[in-house]
mmCIF file of C-alpha atoms in Angstrom:
data_model
loop_
_atom_site.group_PDB
_atom_site.id
_atom_site.type_symbol
_atom_site.label_atom_id
_atom_site.label_comp_id
_atom_site.label_asym_id
_atom_site.label_seq_id
_atom_site.Cartn_x
_atom_site.Cartn_y
_atom_site.Cartn_z
ATOM 1 C CA MET A 11 2.357 21.733 0.825
ATOM 2 C CA ARG A 12 1.142 25.163 1.942
ATOM 3 C CA ASN A 13 4.525 26.054 3.431
ATOM 4 C CA ALA A 14 6.337 24.831 0.328
ATOM 5 C CA LEU A 15 4.200 27.095 -1.860
ATOM 6 C CA ARG A 16 4.839 30.086 0.389
ATOM 7 C CA GLU A 17 8.575 29.442 0.598
ATOM 8 C CA ASN A 18 9.246 28.337 -2.986
ATOM 9 C CA GLY A 19 6.467 29.983 -4.971
ATOM 10 C CA PRO A 20 6.443 33.477 -6.437
ATOM 11 C CA ASP A 21 6.406 36.297 -3.929
ATOM 12 C CA VAL A 22 2.713 37.081 -3.904
ATOM 13 C CA GLN A 23 2.990 39.388 -0.892
ATOM 14 C CA ASP A 24 5.316 41.962 -2.418
ATOM 15 C CA GLY A 25 4.646 42.849 -6.025
ATOM 16 C CA GLY A 26 3.045 39.580 -7.127
ATOM 17 C CA GLN A 27 1.201 40.224 -10.344
ATOM 18 C CA LEU A 28 -2.254 38.920 -11.191
ATOM 19 C CA HIS A 29 -0.823 36.680 -13.919
ATOM 20 C CA ASP A 30 1.610 35.166 -11.389
ATOM 21 C CA LEU A 31 -1.245 34.458 -9.014
ATOM 22 C CA ALA A 32 -3.381 32.967 -11.785
ATOM 23 C CA ARG A 33 -0.492 30.738 -12.899
ATOM 24 C CA LEU A 34 0.175 29.594 -9.335
ATOM 25 C CA VAL A 35 -3.519 28.824 -8.757
ATOM 26 C CA PHE A 36 -3.676 26.857 -12.019
ATOM 27 C CA GLN A 37 -0.513 24.888 -11.227
ATOM 28 C CA SER A 38 -1.717 24.141 -7.708
ATOM 29 C CA PHE A 39 -5.079 22.871 -8.963
ATOM 30 C CA GLN A 40 -3.398 20.787 -11.677
ATOM 31 C CA ARG A 41 -0.857 19.261 -9.304
ATOM 32 C CA LEU A 42 -3.427 18.250 -6.695
ATOM 33 C CA LEU A 43 -5.972 17.051 -9.249
ATOM 34 C CA GLU A 44 -3.388 14.979 -11.111
ATOM 35 C CA HIS A 45 -2.176 13.439 -7.866
ATOM 36 C CA ARG A 46 -5.715 12.129 -7.396
ATOM 37 C CA THR A 47 -6.615 11.229 -10.977
ATOM 38 C CA MET A 48 -3.372 9.398 -11.804
ATOM 39 C CA VAL A 49 -4.559 6.597 -9.509
ATOM 40 C CA HIS A 50 -7.011 5.957 -12.377
ATOM 41 C CA ASP A 51 -4.355 6.477 -15.101
ATOM 42 C CA VAL A 52 -5.715 9.913 -16.033
ATOM 43 C CA SER A 53 -3.378 12.917 -16.171
ATOM 44 C CA ALA A 54 -4.612 16.440 -15.469
ATOM 45 C CA SER A 55 -4.535 17.317 -19.172
ATOM 46 C CA GLN A 56 -6.430 14.136 -20.045
ATOM 47 C CA TRP A 57 -8.970 15.036 -17.357
ATOM 48 C CA SER A 58 -9.769 18.209 -19.333
ATOM 49 C CA PHE A 59 -10.599 16.151 -22.416
ATOM 50 C CA LEU A 60 -12.704 13.633 -20.507
ATOM 51 C CA ARG A 61 -14.630 16.378 -18.740
ATOM 52 C CA GLN A 62 -15.632 17.874 -22.095
ATOM 53 C CA LEU A 63 -16.653 14.458 -23.422
ATOM 54 C CA TRP A 64 -18.913 13.889 -20.431
ATOM 55 C CA ARG A 65 -20.620 17.177 -21.296
ATOM 56 C CA THR A 66 -20.970 16.509 -25.039
ATOM 57 C CA ASP A 67 -20.881 12.929 -26.292
ATOM 58 C CA GLY A 68 -19.739 12.631 -29.908
ATOM 59 C CA ILE A 69 -18.132 16.050 -30.177
ATOM 60 C CA CYS A 70 -16.210 17.120 -33.259
ATOM 61 C CA GLN A 71 -12.461 17.014 -32.704
ATOM 62 C CA ARG A 72 -12.112 20.636 -33.882
ATOM 63 C CA GLU A 73 -14.798 21.835 -31.435
ATOM 64 C CA LEU A 74 -13.136 19.903 -28.611
ATOM 65 C CA ALA A 75 -9.821 21.645 -29.354
ATOM 66 C CA ASN A 76 -11.597 25.033 -29.411
ATOM 67 C CA ARG A 77 -13.276 24.392 -26.056
ATOM 68 C CA LEU A 78 -9.939 23.459 -24.511
ATOM 69 C CA GLY A 79 -8.142 26.409 -26.077
ATOM 70 C CA ILE A 80 -5.560 24.251 -27.849
ATOM 71 C CA SER A 81 -4.553 23.677 -31.462
ATOM 72 C CA GLU A 82 -6.110 20.902 -33.497
ATOM 73 C CA ALA A 83 -2.672 19.319 -33.870
ATOM 74 C CA THR A 84 -2.214 19.204 -30.089
ATOM 75 C CA ALA A 85 -5.707 17.771 -29.680
ATOM 76 C CA THR A 86 -4.978 15.088 -32.281
ATOM 77 C CA ILE A 87 -1.866 13.944 -30.409
ATOM 78 C CA ALA A 88 -3.656 13.926 -27.043
ATOM 79 C CA LEU A 89 -6.675 12.095 -28.461
ATOM 80 C CA ARG A 90 -4.428 9.482 -30.047
ATOM 81 C CA ARG A 91 -2.972 8.806 -26.596
ATOM 82 C CA LEU A 92 -6.436 8.696 -25.003
ATOM 83 C CA GLU A 93 -7.536 6.259 -27.711
ATOM 84 C CA GLU A 94 -4.493 4.029 -27.056
ATOM 85 C CA LYS A 95 -5.392 3.990 -23.357
ATOM 86 C CA GLY A 96 -8.975 2.981 -24.156
ATOM 87 C CA PHE A 97 -10.589 6.232 -22.968
ATOM 88 C CA VAL A 98 -12.008 7.440 -26.303
ATOM 89 C CA SER A 99 -12.987 6.235 -29.724
ATOM 90 C CA ARG A 100 -12.874 8.388 -32.838
ATOM 91 C CA ARG A 101 -15.087 7.990 -35.875
ATOM 92 C CA ARG A 102 -15.588 9.916 -39.076
ATOM 93 C CA ASN A 103 -18.693 12.058 -39.138
ATOM 94 C CA ALA A 104 -21.129 10.438 -41.602
ATOM 95 C CA GLY A 105 -22.410 13.899 -42.584
ATOM 96 C CA ASN A 106 -18.937 15.386 -43.092
ATOM 97 C CA ARG A 107 -16.205 12.837 -43.825
ATOM 98 C CA ARG A 108 -13.491 15.412 -43.018
ATOM 99 C CA GLU A 109 -14.629 15.649 -39.400
ATOM 100 C CA MET A 110 -13.625 13.250 -36.656
ATOM 101 C CA LEU A 111 -16.122 12.756 -33.844
ATOM 102 C CA VAL A 112 -14.842 11.786 -30.402
ATOM 103 C CA PHE A 113 -16.783 9.519 -28.055
ATOM 104 C CA PRO A 114 -16.053 8.389 -24.504
ATOM 105 C CA THR A 115 -15.735 4.634 -24.086
ATOM 106 C CA ARG A 116 -17.647 2.644 -21.473
ATOM 107 C CA ARG A 117 -14.511 2.764 -19.329
ATOM 108 C CA THR A 118 -14.536 6.566 -19.484
ATOM 109 C CA GLN A 119 -18.242 6.758 -18.773
ATOM 110 C CA ALA A 120 -17.713 4.618 -15.661
ATOM 111 C CA LEU A 121 -14.847 6.861 -14.528
ATOM 112 C CA GLU A 122 -17.094 9.924 -14.500
ATOM 113 C CA ALA A 123 -18.685 8.836 -11.214
ATOM 114 C CA VAL A 124 -15.210 8.431 -9.706
ATOM 115 C CA LEU A 125 -13.341 11.451 -11.099
ATOM 116 C CA ILE A 126 -15.981 14.169 -10.775
ATOM 117 C CA PRO A 127 -16.041 13.840 -6.957
ATOM 118 C CA LEU A 128 -12.226 14.003 -6.901
ATOM 119 C CA ALA A 129 -12.341 17.320 -8.752
ATOM 120 C CA ARG A 130 -15.034 18.606 -6.389
ATOM 121 C CA ASP A 131 -12.814 17.680 -3.444
ATOM 122 C CA VAL A 132 -9.978 19.784 -4.893
ATOM 123 C CA HIS A 133 -12.380 22.700 -5.339
ATOM 124 C CA VAL A 134 -13.551 22.337 -1.730
ATOM 125 C CA LEU A 135 -9.951 22.317 -0.503
ATOM 126 C CA ALA A 136 -9.126 25.414 -2.527
ATOM 127 C CA THR A 137 -12.071 27.360 -1.127
ATOM 128 C CA GLN A 138 -12.311 25.863 2.351
ATOM 129 C CA ASP A 139 -11.846 29.214 4.119
ATOM 130 C CA PHE A 140 -14.310 31.062 1.875
ATOM 131 C CA THR A 141 -17.996 31.719 2.353
ATOM 132 C CA ALA A 142 -20.357 30.782 -0.475
ATOM 133 C CA ALA A 143 -20.666 34.485 -1.275
ATOM 134 C CA GLU A 144 -16.870 34.840 -1.496
ATOM 135 C CA VAL A 145 -16.646 31.854 -3.849
ATOM 136 C CA ALA A 146 -19.360 33.388 -6.041
ATOM 137 C CA THR A 147 -17.540 36.735 -6.046
ATOM 138 C CA LEU A 148 -14.230 35.097 -6.930
ATOM 139 C CA GLU A 149 -15.835 33.203 -9.815
ATOM 140 C CA ARG A 150 -17.532 36.384 -11.061
ATOM 141 C CA LEU A 151 -14.278 38.350 -10.913
ATOM 142 C CA LEU A 152 -12.289 35.638 -12.686
ATOM 143 C CA ARG A 153 -14.904 35.447 -15.459
ATOM 144 C CA SER A 154 -14.642 39.218 -15.805
ATOM 145 C CA VAL A 155 -10.830 39.025 -16.108
ATOM 146 C CA ILE A 156 -11.210 36.316 -18.778
ATOM 147 C CA ALA A 157 -13.745 38.412 -20.692
ATOM 148 C CA ASN A 158 -11.575 41.532 -20.467
ATOM 149 C CA LEU A 159 -8.556 39.692 -21.828
ATOM 150 C CA ALA A 160 -10.568 37.996 -24.558
ATOM 151 C CA ALA A 161 -11.898 41.373 -25.715
ATOM 152 C CA ALA A 162 -8.422 42.935 -25.861
#
């Protein structure tokens, strides 16, 4: 796969822009993660939803969309699919009938112990040639880029 990325990916040696590198990193993570999670019938985009639900059980659908950086309409479509697959249940908020709360099912809760290590493995592969200090620096720099762009 490494050779294919070098040969077919954007030219990151000569004039590759930061946004090209960021896109390539994202696509590479997504591709490898999805290859591993699809064994459990979970796509990379669905993984993002499940990961948030493991962090906050019973989250408002609007807040979930905000955390993922997607529109509420997109979240509604994705959650409908996750519900059909038996990964989530949605219920009206008793305190605010306009809000839908999203909960992981038992199936999803059981998958956490399986999928989280798969994601860690992808992270380890991505940073296998880095020291712990280099990983920390990379994370700090990426957070700074995100903050700079958010403030623009």
